[in-house]
Amino acid sequence: MAPSGKKDAREQIARLCRELDRHGRLYYLEDRPVISDADYDGLLRQLGELETRFPEFARSDSPTQRVGAPPAAGFESRAHLAPMLSLDNALGEAELQAFDQRVRRELGREDEPIEYACEPKLDGAGIELIYRDGQLEAGLTRGDGSRGEDVTANLRLVLSIPLAIEFESVPPTLSVRGEIVLPKAPLRRLNAARIESGEEPFANPRNAAAGALRQLHQVDRRRLRSLEFRAYAVADPAALGVASQMEILGRLADFGFAVSPESAAKKGIDAVARYHEELLRGRNDLPVECDGSVVKLNRLDQQDEVGNLARSPRWAIAMKFPPEQARTRVEAIEVQVGRTGALTPVAKLTPVSVGGVTVSNASLHNQDEIDRKDVRIGDTIVVQRAGDVIPQIVGVIPEERPAKTRRFRLPKRCPVCKAQTVRLEGEVVTRCPNLDCPAQLKTNLRHLASRGAFDIEGLGEKLIDQLVERGTVSRLSDVFALDAVALGELDRMGEKSAENLVASLAAARDTTLARFLIGLGIRHVGTNVAGLLAQRFGDLDRLASASVDTLAAIAGVGPVIAESVSRFFGDPRNRAETERFRELGVRWEVRAEAAPIEDGPLSGKSFVLTGTLLNLKRSEARERIEAAGGRVSGSVSKKTDYLVAGADPGSKLRKAGELEVAVLDEAGLLEILK
Ligand code: IVH
C-alpha cells in the first residue's frame, strides 16, 4: 500500500524496519527463516523505495544499510581485511539491461558491448580466508560486512580449503572470498537423517552450511567435512597483478582453490542474459545449489572506474532465479506410519507447479512442526522446493483461512492398527508402539526388498500390500517362505510372475552379512553402518552378542547406534526372527575371525588373557580389546605385547615373566582401553 502522507510513510518505515530486523535475526542468528528469500527481498525493496522517497525518515541503522548480521555470541569477532560487500539484485531482464546501460554510460562506452564475468550465485554462506605468507591464518563469516565471526577451527576441517598455498608467488597477505556450500548429495543425506530422527530438515542449503560453520564444539564433524568452499574474489586484486575477474579466478585455481567451473566471460548483455537462462536450465544437474547468476564487470580497471557504494559494488549485480515457490491449498492432512512406527503428518495439496515440478504432498514432519506453523485443513499455504530438497510448507496465509477450521492434532490411535500412540518425553516423534502393526510391516518389507538390502526383484509395493493385507506375510522372514502355491492364491498373479518371484527369492537368499543387516531394518543401521558392523564382526552371532561398549567403540558407530543395535538383538523376538531367516535358507559368508581394526589405539598390539577378571567377562575383555584394534591370542609368546592377568593366573604369568612380556591387571587394561 502506498503511503498517503508523511505520517504513514514514517509508520511504514518503522514497521518494515522492525519486521526486517526480526527476519534478519531468525535468518542469520538462528538459521531458521520463516519467510522466503524472495519475500524478504520484497520487503527490503519496499523499505528502500520508501527511504528514497522520504529520506528524512531513513534511519542510519536501517536494515537497508546493513550487510548480513552482527557476529553472534560464542565466537570471537574479528575485522575483515576490507569490507565484505553484498550484491544488488536485478529482478528480471529489464533491470539487467538497465544495469548494463548505466555501466556503459558511466564508462562512456555507450556504443560498444562490455565484457562481463558471469558466475553462478552460490547458495551458501560467504566467508573470508586470510593467508599470511601462504599459511591459513583465519577464516571469518561475513557477519555485518566489516566484522565477522572467527570460525577458523571449523573451517580447517573443510577439505577444499587449502591450509597452505603452494605456488611460486603468493602475496604476503591474501584475503580470499568465496562461498561455503553444502553440496546437494550430503544435504539430501543430512535432511533424510534429520527427518528420520524427528528433527526438522533444513529449509535451504544455506542454513545447513551456515549452521555447520557456526558449531561451537564441532559436534557434527561429518557435516563440516561435507562442506565445500568455492572461491570467487580477493580483497586486493592489485596484489595479484592481474587485469580481470576471470584472471582472478584463474589465479585462485592455481593457488589450489575450487572455483565454479561454470564461470565464463560474456561480451554484451544479451550474451549475459543467455548465460543466465542456460544456467537456470542446467541448475538441477549441478552438484551444488545456486540461486541465480552474478554478473561482474570483467576488467578490473573498469570496476574501479564505476566504483562501490557503501553496501555493494556498482560494477556487479546478482540476477536471481525465479523463486521456487507457489501458493496452494491444503486439502487434507494424512497420517502415515513409517518403518519405525513414526507417525508422519503429510499435507495433501491441490497440485501446483513449483519450479517446474508438480507438488501435491508436503510433509509436516511432526506435531511440533504443525503447532509451529499452525497448518490446518482448508488453509492456503506457500510451498517451496528449497534447492531441490523435499517440498516444504513455508507458512500459512492467515487472511485466506476459511471460517471454522481447527488446529490439527496427531491421532491418539494408530491410523492403521488402532494401537494407542505414544510420544516419549523429550522426543518430537509420535509413534505407534505396535511392532506387528501392518503399516510398519509394509514399510519394513519394502525396505527389505530394496536394492541396498535383499534386492528382491518382483516384490513391489502393490504385492507387499496384498501379502500383508491377506495375512500371507505377517513378519519379515515370511517372505522367504513364499512358494508358488502361496503366490498362486494372490490376485493378479500369473503363473509366470509367481515363478519369477520364486526364482528371485532363491537368488536373494545368497546375500552378504551387510545386506542382511540392512534388510532387518534396525534403526540407524543404513548402508554405512551395516558395512562397518559386518567388517568388524564377520558373523551375525558375534555381532548379536556384542556389548554396547564394544559396538560404540567402532569408529563410525557411536553410542546411539550401538544402543539401537544392542537393543535390537537383545529382544528375543528379533533373535528368533534372524534365526528363522537362516532356517529359510538365507545365508552369507561367515569369516572365522573378526577383522582387526586398523586404526584403533591398540592396533598391532597382541594380548593374552589369563585368570579371573573381576569386572569384565573374559569375552567382554576380548571384544573391547578387539574393538580398539588389538588382537587376543591363547598363548604367551615373544610376540605378545601384554598379558592381562586376573586372579589365579597360573602358568601364563610365569611364561610372561620369562619372556619379559608386560603384565597388566584388570585396572591396567581398563586404563589403556580408555
Ligand atoms: S561476489 C563484491 N560472487 O552472494 C562482490 N558473491 O548477495 C561480492 N555470492 O555476499 C560478492 N555467489 O556471499 C560473489 N559468484 C559469486 C557469488 C557471491 C554467491 C554471495 C556472496 C554475497 C552474496 C550477495
XYZ file of C-alpha atoms and ligand atoms in Angstrom:
698
model
C 0.000 0.000 0.000
C 1.430 3.377 -0.957
C 1.552 5.755 1.997
C -0.766 8.690 1.537
C 1.086 11.101 3.764
C 4.267 11.651 5.663
C 2.894 10.159 8.829
C 2.004 6.964 7.004
C 5.438 6.784 5.448
C 7.120 7.174 8.798
C 4.992 4.439 10.316
C 5.514 2.104 7.400
C 9.260 2.616 7.506
C 9.312 1.862 11.215
C 7.167 -1.236 10.742
C 9.287 -2.535 7.872
C 12.469 -1.962 9.866
C 11.051 -3.929 12.789
C 9.852 -6.726 10.585
C 13.074 -6.966 8.602
C 15.147 -6.912 11.788
C 13.132 -9.793 13.142
C 13.533 -11.826 9.952
C 17.215 -10.953 9.838
C 17.651 -12.332 13.334
C 15.746 -15.528 12.521
C 17.768 -15.979 9.384
C 21.282 -15.106 10.430
C 21.420 -15.857 14.103
C 19.001 -18.733 14.443
C 19.360 -20.294 10.993
C 15.602 -20.726 10.768
C 13.995 -18.294 8.402
C 10.211 -18.151 8.420
C 9.749 -16.266 5.188
C 11.265 -16.927 1.798
C 14.242 -15.008 0.432
C 12.031 -13.533 -2.252
C 9.604 -12.195 0.360
C 12.484 -10.811 2.400
C 13.939 -9.092 -0.630
C 10.495 -7.747 -1.447
C 10.183 -6.138 1.996
C 13.708 -4.779 1.762
C 12.895 -3.204 -1.582
C 9.708 -1.642 -0.250
C 11.698 -0.126 2.572
C 14.433 1.071 0.225
C 11.899 2.767 -2.025
C 10.196 4.486 0.902
C 13.546 5.669 2.225
C 14.396 7.134 -1.150
C 11.109 8.999 -1.270
C 11.235 10.082 2.357
C 14.939 10.371 3.215
C 14.073 12.325 6.368
C 12.770 9.079 7.912
C 15.632 6.835 6.800
C 17.429 5.551 9.884
C 21.166 5.056 9.893
C 20.656 1.589 11.370
C 18.034 0.639 8.818
C 18.161 -2.940 7.507
C 18.876 -1.455 4.077
C 22.163 -0.109 5.440
C 23.243 -3.367 6.920
C 25.032 -6.226 5.271
C 24.177 -9.540 6.888
C 24.101 -9.856 10.634
C 26.306 -8.811 13.515
C 28.564 -11.567 14.827
C 26.770 -13.947 17.164
C 27.898 -14.633 20.694
C 30.166 -17.618 21.118
C 32.807 -16.814 18.529
C 35.421 -14.113 18.660
C 34.660 -11.321 16.269
C 37.375 -10.023 14.003
C 37.652 -7.281 11.400
C 37.765 -8.188 7.742
C 40.825 -7.065 5.838
C 38.481 -4.993 3.697
C 34.686 -4.758 3.964
C 32.791 -7.706 2.533
C 30.212 -6.232 0.254
C 26.883 -7.600 -0.744
C 25.298 -7.530 -4.180
C 22.454 -5.547 -5.582
C 19.746 -7.616 -7.273
C 18.313 -7.319 -10.743
C 14.755 -8.587 -10.788
C 14.202 -9.710 -14.331
C 15.861 -8.949 -17.611
C 14.735 -5.332 -17.816
C 16.703 -4.499 -14.701
C 19.700 -6.353 -16.065
C 19.519 -4.226 -19.221
C 19.234 -1.098 -17.087
C 22.349 -2.129 -15.165
C 24.251 -2.555 -18.423
C 23.089 0.805 -19.720
C 24.168 2.582 -16.586
C 27.574 0.917 -16.621
C 28.145 1.753 -20.295
C 27.090 5.332 -19.731
C 29.462 5.734 -16.841
C 32.303 4.185 -18.776
C 31.489 6.334 -21.785
C 31.098 3.252 -23.945
C 27.514 3.513 -24.966
C 28.147 2.132 -28.426
C 30.113 -0.992 -27.698
C 29.351 -4.161 -25.834
C 31.069 -4.621 -22.498
C 32.701 -7.775 -21.252
C 31.209 -9.318 -18.136
C 32.361 -12.206 -15.982
C 29.353 -14.406 -15.298
C 29.267 -16.839 -12.388
C 26.726 -18.940 -10.590
C 25.395 -17.270 -7.477
C 26.183 -19.954 -4.948
C 23.593 -20.541 -2.288
C 25.759 -20.837 0.783
C 27.493 -18.654 3.340
C 30.034 -16.046 2.302
C 33.378 -16.207 4.100
C 36.803 -14.594 4.076
C 40.004 -16.611 4.389
C 43.110 -14.733 5.435
C 46.509 -16.140 4.450
C 49.831 -14.806 5.698
C 52.881 -15.951 3.771
C 50.740 -18.611 2.197
C 49.537 -20.084 5.509
C 45.882 -20.022 6.500
C 45.666 -17.660 9.454
C 41.948 -17.117 9.894
C 38.543 -17.732 8.413
C 35.653 -15.382 9.118
C 31.960 -15.403 8.378
C 30.680 -12.320 6.644
C 28.999 -11.013 9.794
C 27.945 -7.400 9.299
C 30.364 -6.904 6.425
C 33.057 -5.156 8.415
C 33.470 -7.714 11.221
C 32.774 -11.433 11.107
C 32.904 -14.406 13.448
C 36.207 -16.192 13.650
C 35.324 -19.751 12.645
C 38.865 -20.782 11.733
C 38.833 -24.003 13.743
C 35.732 -25.216 11.929
C 36.963 -24.128 8.518
C 40.164 -26.078 8.999
C 38.069 -29.223 8.723
C 36.774 -28.272 5.287
C 38.822 -30.330 2.874
C 38.604 -27.918 -0.048
C 40.206 -25.102 1.967
C 43.978 -25.176 1.455
C 45.762 -24.804 4.799
C 48.827 -23.653 2.915
C 49.103 -22.268 -0.594
C 51.857 -23.849 -2.610
C 52.572 -21.585 -5.537
C 55.690 -19.758 -6.631
C 54.344 -16.276 -5.882
C 51.735 -15.654 -3.244
C 51.164 -12.130 -1.873
C 52.371 -11.922 1.766
C 48.820 -11.092 2.839
C 45.978 -12.594 0.884
C 42.268 -12.410 1.581
C 40.246 -14.911 -0.424
C 36.488 -14.548 -0.503
C 34.078 -17.215 -1.521
C 31.127 -19.276 -0.550
C 30.862 -22.225 1.782
C 28.255 -24.578 0.410
C 26.831 -27.926 1.381
C 26.579 -29.864 -1.881
C 23.248 -31.452 -2.760
C 24.183 -35.062 -2.075
C 25.284 -34.634 1.563
C 22.433 -32.188 2.113
C 19.942 -34.807 0.991
C 21.525 -37.382 3.312
C 21.571 -34.936 6.177
C 17.928 -33.997 5.724
C 16.862 -37.632 5.426
C 18.657 -38.388 8.697
C 17.087 -35.379 10.386
C 13.622 -36.431 9.336
C 14.286 -39.997 10.471
C 15.286 -38.751 13.895
C 12.316 -36.423 14.088
C 14.194 -33.182 13.517
C 13.111 -30.515 11.116
C 15.034 -30.694 7.840
C 16.991 -27.634 6.758
C 14.878 -25.110 4.909
C 17.652 -24.438 2.398
C 21.285 -25.349 1.691
C 22.448 -22.007 3.007
C 21.144 -22.564 6.513
C 22.621 -26.057 6.552
C 26.017 -24.650 5.573
C 25.872 -21.667 7.916
C 24.751 -23.877 10.809
C 27.655 -26.249 10.233
C 30.130 -23.362 10.255
C 28.804 -21.923 13.471
C 29.005 -25.070 15.578
C 30.753 -24.149 18.768
C 32.052 -27.597 19.599
C 32.262 -29.328 16.253
C 29.648 -31.854 17.338
C 28.824 -32.556 13.722
C 32.234 -33.016 12.150
C 30.795 -35.018 9.343
C 28.707 -32.061 8.222
C 31.753 -29.818 8.417
C 33.726 -32.237 6.288
C 30.943 -32.348 3.710
C 31.165 -28.609 3.211
C 32.800 -27.241 0.120
C 34.489 -23.904 -0.385
C 34.338 -22.139 -3.725
C 36.421 -19.018 -4.219
C 35.276 -16.045 -6.307
C 37.122 -12.950 -5.158
C 40.109 -11.460 -3.356
C 40.114 -8.313 -1.229
C 43.070 -6.773 -3.039
C 43.202 -7.777 -6.713
C 46.131 -5.423 -7.356
C 48.357 -7.708 -5.275
C 47.816 -10.477 -7.815
C 48.964 -8.390 -10.751
C 46.029 -9.412 -12.913
C 43.685 -7.349 -15.069
C 40.334 -9.114 -14.931
C 37.890 -11.063 -12.784
C 38.379 -14.158 -14.952
C 42.122 -13.926 -14.305
C 41.462 -13.670 -10.579
C 39.510 -16.927 -10.807
C 42.381 -18.484 -12.772
C 44.894 -17.416 -10.162
C 42.694 -18.703 -7.321
C 42.542 -22.055 -9.105
C 46.370 -22.024 -9.391
C 46.520 -21.442 -5.640
C 44.530 -24.634 -5.117
C 41.035 -23.240 -4.561
C 37.944 -24.655 -6.178
C 36.250 -22.099 -8.416
C 32.913 -22.584 -10.135
C 33.652 -24.290 -13.453
C 30.560 -22.631 -14.915
C 32.176 -19.169 -14.684
C 32.593 -17.543 -18.097
C 33.340 -14.200 -19.768
C 30.491 -12.878 -21.959
C 30.531 -9.931 -24.308
C 27.403 -7.810 -24.247
C 24.380 -8.023 -22.007
C 22.396 -10.266 -24.359
C 25.057 -12.937 -24.045
C 24.863 -12.468 -20.273
C 21.099 -12.986 -20.359
C 21.588 -16.196 -22.368
C 24.172 -17.371 -19.842
C 21.623 -16.842 -17.093
C 18.950 -18.802 -18.973
C 21.328 -21.667 -19.618
C 22.439 -21.807 -16.019
C 18.792 -21.911 -14.959
C 18.092 -24.799 -17.328
C 21.089 -26.793 -16.108
C 20.553 -25.873 -12.478
C 19.194 -29.216 -11.356
C 22.216 -31.067 -12.700
C 24.757 -29.004 -10.773
C 26.265 -30.679 -7.695
C 25.827 -27.541 -5.608
C 22.836 -25.301 -5.265
C 22.892 -21.944 -6.984
C 20.065 -19.450 -6.842
C 20.960 -17.193 -9.724
C 23.906 -15.717 -11.546
C 26.333 -12.970 -10.605
C 27.385 -10.566 -13.312
C 30.614 -8.602 -12.794
C 32.454 -6.166 -15.000
C 35.331 -8.327 -16.137
C 38.037 -5.641 -16.435
C 39.354 -4.513 -13.064
C 40.169 -1.000 -14.307
C 36.536 -0.652 -15.364
C 35.400 -1.931 -11.956
C 37.496 0.811 -10.324
C 36.073 3.437 -12.616
C 32.480 2.515 -11.800
C 33.246 2.197 -8.087
C 31.419 0.959 -4.985
C 28.567 2.034 -2.769
C 28.740 1.526 0.997
C 26.906 -1.753 0.822
C 27.529 -3.120 -2.652
C 29.703 -2.646 -5.711
C 28.211 -0.688 -8.619
C 30.107 -2.884 -11.088
C 28.319 -6.117 -10.250
C 24.776 -7.341 -9.947
C 23.064 -10.546 -8.929
C 20.238 -11.915 -11.001
C 18.220 -14.418 -9.024
C 16.297 -17.329 -10.442
C 12.533 -17.097 -10.055
C 11.591 -18.345 -6.598
C 10.627 -21.971 -6.499
C 7.552 -21.165 -4.524
C 3.854 -21.342 -5.075
C 0.570 -20.938 -3.260
C -1.867 -23.757 -2.927
C -4.488 -25.239 -0.625
C -4.268 -27.970 1.994
C -6.995 -30.428 1.051
C -6.307 -32.925 3.783
C -3.698 -33.969 6.289
C -2.924 -37.654 6.083
C -1.057 -39.530 8.766
C 1.447 -42.110 7.560
C 3.080 -44.753 9.716
C 6.721 -45.347 8.925
C 9.164 -48.185 9.352
C 9.940 -47.283 12.930
C 6.304 -46.665 13.771
C 6.758 -42.910 13.486
C 3.537 -41.082 12.648
C 4.184 -38.517 9.940
C 1.526 -35.967 9.047
C 1.553 -35.239 5.326
C -0.343 -32.323 3.828
C -2.245 -33.300 0.693
C -2.166 -30.259 -1.536
C -4.079 -29.108 -4.558
C -1.409 -29.986 -7.130
C 0.701 -26.984 -8.056
C 3.793 -26.484 -10.166
C 6.824 -25.334 -8.200
C 9.919 -24.609 -10.244
C 8.717 -26.972 -12.964
C 7.814 -29.882 -10.679
C 4.269 -30.715 -9.649
C 3.912 -30.839 -5.910
C 0.909 -32.474 -4.291
C 2.307 -33.593 -0.934
C 4.385 -31.885 1.695
C 5.494 -33.445 4.931
C 4.620 -31.624 8.125
C 7.115 -33.824 9.985
C 5.637 -33.917 13.489
C 3.268 -32.317 15.961
C 5.712 -29.576 16.943
C 6.073 -28.532 13.360
C 2.305 -28.463 12.898
C 1.943 -26.358 16.032
C 4.707 -24.010 14.973
C 3.213 -23.369 11.559
C -0.402 -23.923 12.609
C -1.276 -25.536 9.311
C -4.942 -26.503 9.116
C -7.052 -28.349 6.604
C -8.502 -25.766 4.198
C -5.618 -23.326 4.652
C -3.914 -21.606 1.770
C -0.212 -22.076 2.166
C 3.060 -21.277 0.428
C 5.127 -24.290 -0.610
C 8.687 -24.223 -1.779
C 11.246 -26.581 -3.112
C 14.319 -25.178 -1.483
C 17.146 -26.135 -3.720
C 15.895 -29.455 -4.871
C 15.193 -30.644 -1.374
C 11.823 -32.057 -0.383
C 8.876 -29.666 -0.827
C 8.246 -27.674 2.290
C 5.437 -25.592 3.618
C 6.851 -22.138 4.203
C 3.802 -20.861 6.014
C 0.101 -20.235 6.099
C -1.523 -17.156 4.616
C -3.709 -16.179 7.577
C -6.062 -13.873 5.651
C -7.104 -16.776 3.469
C -8.102 -19.084 6.296
C -11.731 -20.174 5.932
C -14.090 -19.881 8.887
C -14.397 -22.832 11.280
C -11.064 -24.539 10.924
C -9.490 -26.471 13.735
C -5.940 -26.967 14.875
C -4.652 -30.304 13.657
C -3.609 -32.915 16.192
C -1.987 -36.257 15.511
C -4.380 -39.091 16.340
C -4.357 -40.831 19.705
C -4.604 -44.161 17.918
C -2.513 -45.549 15.078
C -4.491 -44.994 11.880
C -3.560 -48.483 10.725
C -3.673 -50.868 13.687
C -5.503 -48.668 16.209
C -2.882 -49.201 18.900
C -2.530 -46.246 21.255
C 0.159 -43.915 20.003
C 2.929 -42.689 22.276
C 5.152 -39.695 22.398
C 8.082 -40.199 24.737
C 9.269 -37.338 26.831
C 11.906 -35.285 25.085
C 11.054 -36.781 21.701
C 9.334 -34.931 18.915
C 8.077 -38.055 17.217
C 4.728 -39.657 17.969
C 4.878 -43.409 17.414
C 2.752 -46.476 17.046
C 4.420 -48.822 19.520
C 2.974 -51.988 17.973
C 5.813 -53.934 16.326
C 3.300 -56.040 14.423
C 1.468 -53.035 13.039
C 0.778 -53.826 9.367
C 1.896 -50.337 8.374
C 5.303 -50.907 9.906
C 5.454 -54.332 8.389
C 4.697 -52.988 4.911
C 7.383 -50.331 5.043
C 9.841 -52.784 6.531
C 9.104 -55.225 3.739
C 9.638 -52.569 1.096
C 12.922 -51.814 2.729
C 13.854 -55.495 2.900
C 13.168 -55.943 -0.821
C 15.031 -52.771 -1.824
C 18.253 -52.625 -3.830
C 20.584 -51.959 -0.945
C 19.144 -54.804 1.119
C 17.988 -58.160 -0.345
C 17.281 -56.688 -3.759
C 14.279 -58.910 -4.460
C 13.133 -58.304 -7.990
C 9.366 -58.500 -8.432
C 8.482 -57.828 -4.797
C 6.939 -54.413 -5.309
C 4.720 -52.155 -3.262
C 1.373 -53.463 -4.536
C 2.329 -57.061 -3.959
C 3.607 -56.283 -0.472
C 0.324 -54.568 0.378
C -1.605 -57.594 -0.758
C 0.627 -60.055 1.094
C 0.242 -58.123 4.336
C -3.459 -57.433 3.967
C -4.247 -61.083 3.302
C -2.085 -62.143 6.208
C 0.151 -64.263 3.949
C 3.115 -62.381 5.365
C 2.951 -61.355 8.982
C 6.649 -60.960 9.732
C 9.677 -60.165 7.607
C 11.080 -63.672 7.322
C 7.746 -64.935 5.930
C 8.888 -63.565 2.582
C 11.358 -66.411 2.273
C 8.624 -68.942 2.999
C 6.665 -67.853 -0.083
C 6.331 -70.534 -2.713
C 4.489 -70.921 -5.992
C 1.414 -72.267 -4.201
C 1.077 -69.349 -1.791
C 1.753 -66.843 -4.550
C -0.730 -68.517 -6.868
C -3.543 -67.578 -4.499
C -2.966 -63.858 -4.882
C -4.935 -61.542 -7.167
C -3.365 -60.643 -10.457
C -0.503 -63.050 -10.007
C 0.092 -65.145 -13.109
C 1.958 -68.413 -13.054
C 4.931 -66.875 -14.798
C 5.216 -63.953 -12.380
C 4.959 -66.356 -9.448
C 7.763 -68.458 -10.902
C 9.883 -65.384 -11.460
C 9.403 -64.216 -7.920
C 10.275 -67.635 -6.524
C 13.444 -67.518 -8.623
C 14.393 -64.042 -7.419
C 13.773 -65.118 -3.819
C 16.115 -68.042 -4.386
C 18.751 -65.686 -5.751
C 18.243 -63.198 -2.911
C 18.869 -65.877 -0.280
C 22.557 -65.785 -1.101
C 23.488 -62.474 0.388
C 26.132 -60.742 2.455
C 26.036 -60.053 6.157
C 25.914 -56.308 5.478
C 22.886 -56.605 3.181
C 21.182 -58.906 5.650
C 21.708 -56.341 8.414
C 20.325 -53.574 6.224
C 17.320 -55.756 5.402
C 16.483 -56.257 9.068
C 15.674 -52.560 9.292
C 17.438 -51.943 12.595
C 17.095 -48.265 13.461
C 20.113 -46.192 12.460
C 21.679 -49.104 10.578
C 21.991 -47.999 6.982
C 24.494 -48.999 4.327
C 27.499 -47.431 6.022
C 26.931 -48.766 9.494
C 25.935 -52.222 8.247
C 29.213 -52.334 6.315
C 31.196 -51.378 9.409
C 29.451 -53.969 11.569
C 29.863 -56.732 9.004
C 33.501 -55.846 8.555
C 34.175 -55.763 12.249
C 32.338 -58.905 13.340
C 32.308 -61.062 10.249
C 29.440 -63.056 11.695
C 25.947 -62.466 12.999
C 26.370 -64.318 16.286
C 29.422 -62.341 17.303
C 27.623 -59.134 16.426
C 24.430 -60.149 18.220
C 26.256 -60.808 21.477
C 28.456 -57.708 21.367
C 28.033 -55.270 24.243
C 27.038 -51.643 23.776
C 30.575 -50.557 24.704
C 32.124 -52.815 22.127
C 29.787 -51.550 19.477
C 30.224 -47.939 20.439
C 33.992 -48.267 20.236
C 33.827 -48.908 16.491
C 34.813 -45.811 14.561
C 31.696 -44.512 12.830
C 29.244 -46.217 15.179
C 28.873 -44.201 18.378
C 26.535 -44.611 21.353
C 23.149 -44.052 19.701
C 23.695 -46.647 17.001
C 25.349 -49.027 19.478
C 22.364 -48.772 21.764
C 19.959 -49.398 18.914
C 21.834 -52.462 17.633
C 22.197 -53.883 21.093
C 18.521 -53.307 21.880
C 17.521 -54.974 18.636
C 19.469 -58.150 19.290
C 18.537 -58.061 22.960
C 14.896 -58.632 22.012
C 14.215 -62.383 21.884
C 11.625 -61.857 19.135
C 14.270 -60.385 16.899
C 16.714 -63.168 17.710
C 14.055 -65.724 16.785
C 13.356 -63.825 13.596
C 17.001 -63.734 12.484
C 17.216 -67.455 13.239
C 14.183 -68.072 11.063
C 15.785 -66.292 8.114
C 18.619 -68.795 8.380
C 16.225 -71.719 8.635
C 14.528 -70.497 5.468
C 17.813 -70.678 3.612
C 19.183 -67.144 3.852
C 22.955 -67.362 4.038
C 26.083 -65.265 3.819
C 29.759 -65.869 4.068
C 30.985 -66.126 7.652
C 34.529 -65.165 8.462
C 36.193 -67.273 11.132
C 37.945 -64.264 12.637
C 36.633 -60.835 13.396
C 38.595 -58.326 11.331
C 41.215 -56.402 13.238
C 40.572 -52.683 13.399
C 43.366 -50.994 11.547
C 43.362 -47.569 13.036
C 42.414 -48.243 16.653
C 44.518 -47.159 19.625
C 45.635 -50.770 20.209
C 46.128 -51.716 16.561
C 49.047 -54.068 16.085
C 49.160 -54.992 19.780
C 48.806 -58.577 20.848
C 47.152 -59.570 24.140
C 46.770 -62.773 26.137
C 44.142 -63.070 28.878
C 44.565 -65.255 31.938
C 42.966 -65.743 35.348
C 39.604 -64.462 36.524
C 38.732 -60.844 35.863
C 36.546 -59.105 38.393
C 34.505 -56.613 36.430
C 34.768 -57.771 32.877
C 33.774 -61.110 31.480
C 36.553 -62.719 29.500
C 34.505 -62.415 26.311
C 33.869 -58.760 27.004
C 37.538 -58.033 27.600
C 38.294 -59.703 24.325
C 35.674 -57.733 22.458
C 36.859 -54.453 23.833
C 40.495 -55.139 23.022
C 39.483 -56.102 19.520
C 37.269 -53.063 19.163
C 40.280 -50.906 19.965
C 42.259 -52.699 17.253
C 44.156 -55.236 19.386
C 44.376 -58.982 18.870
C 43.793 -61.605 21.548
C 45.532 -64.928 21.336
C 45.600 -68.017 23.509
C 49.239 -68.414 24.466
C 52.099 -66.182 25.500
C 54.977 -65.867 23.042
C 57.715 -63.414 22.215
C 55.190 -61.607 20.024
C 52.818 -60.977 22.913
C 52.713 -57.309 23.924
C 50.606 -57.618 27.084
C 49.448 -60.362 29.371
C 46.284 -59.386 31.212
C 46.276 -61.287 34.473
C 43.224 -61.643 36.711
C 43.010 -63.646 39.922
C 44.695 -67.110 39.976
C 46.685 -66.546 36.798
C 48.606 -69.853 36.526
C 51.399 -70.719 34.126
C 50.901 -67.935 31.585
C 52.060 -65.364 34.110
C 55.275 -67.310 34.671
C 55.871 -67.568 30.940
C 55.296 -63.850 30.552
C 57.877 -63.218 33.242
C 60.429 -65.378 31.414
C 59.827 -63.627 28.089
C 59.699 -60.175 29.729
C 56.193 -59.524 28.439
C 54.401 -56.587 30.089
C 51.728 -57.688 32.577
C 48.554 -55.713 33.197
C 45.951 -56.222 35.880
C 42.302 -55.546 35.147
C 42.535 -51.878 36.122
C 45.554 -51.504 33.861
C 43.613 -52.989 30.978
C 40.685 -50.644 31.552
C 43.127 -47.770 31.666
C 44.626 -48.476 28.247
C 41.186 -49.152 26.833
C 40.035 -45.665 27.750
S 30.832 -11.559 -5.339
C 31.860 -7.530 -4.200
N 30.253 -13.829 -6.468
O 26.029 -13.524 -2.691
C 31.058 -8.675 -4.598
N 29.149 -13.268 -4.456
O 24.086 -11.294 -2.216
C 30.906 -9.609 -3.507
N 27.609 -14.975 -3.643
O 27.730 -11.754 -0.208
C 30.327 -10.876 -3.813
N 27.945 -16.402 -5.273
O 28.003 -14.355 -0.265
C 30.012 -13.008 -5.439
N 29.863 -15.819 -7.551
C 29.621 -15.009 -6.544
C 28.710 -15.335 -5.511
C 28.505 -14.424 -4.490
C 27.307 -16.175 -4.147
C 27.034 -14.444 -2.405
C 28.021 -13.728 -1.523
C 27.497 -12.343 -1.431
C 26.051 -12.543 -1.710
C 25.462 -11.262 -2.195
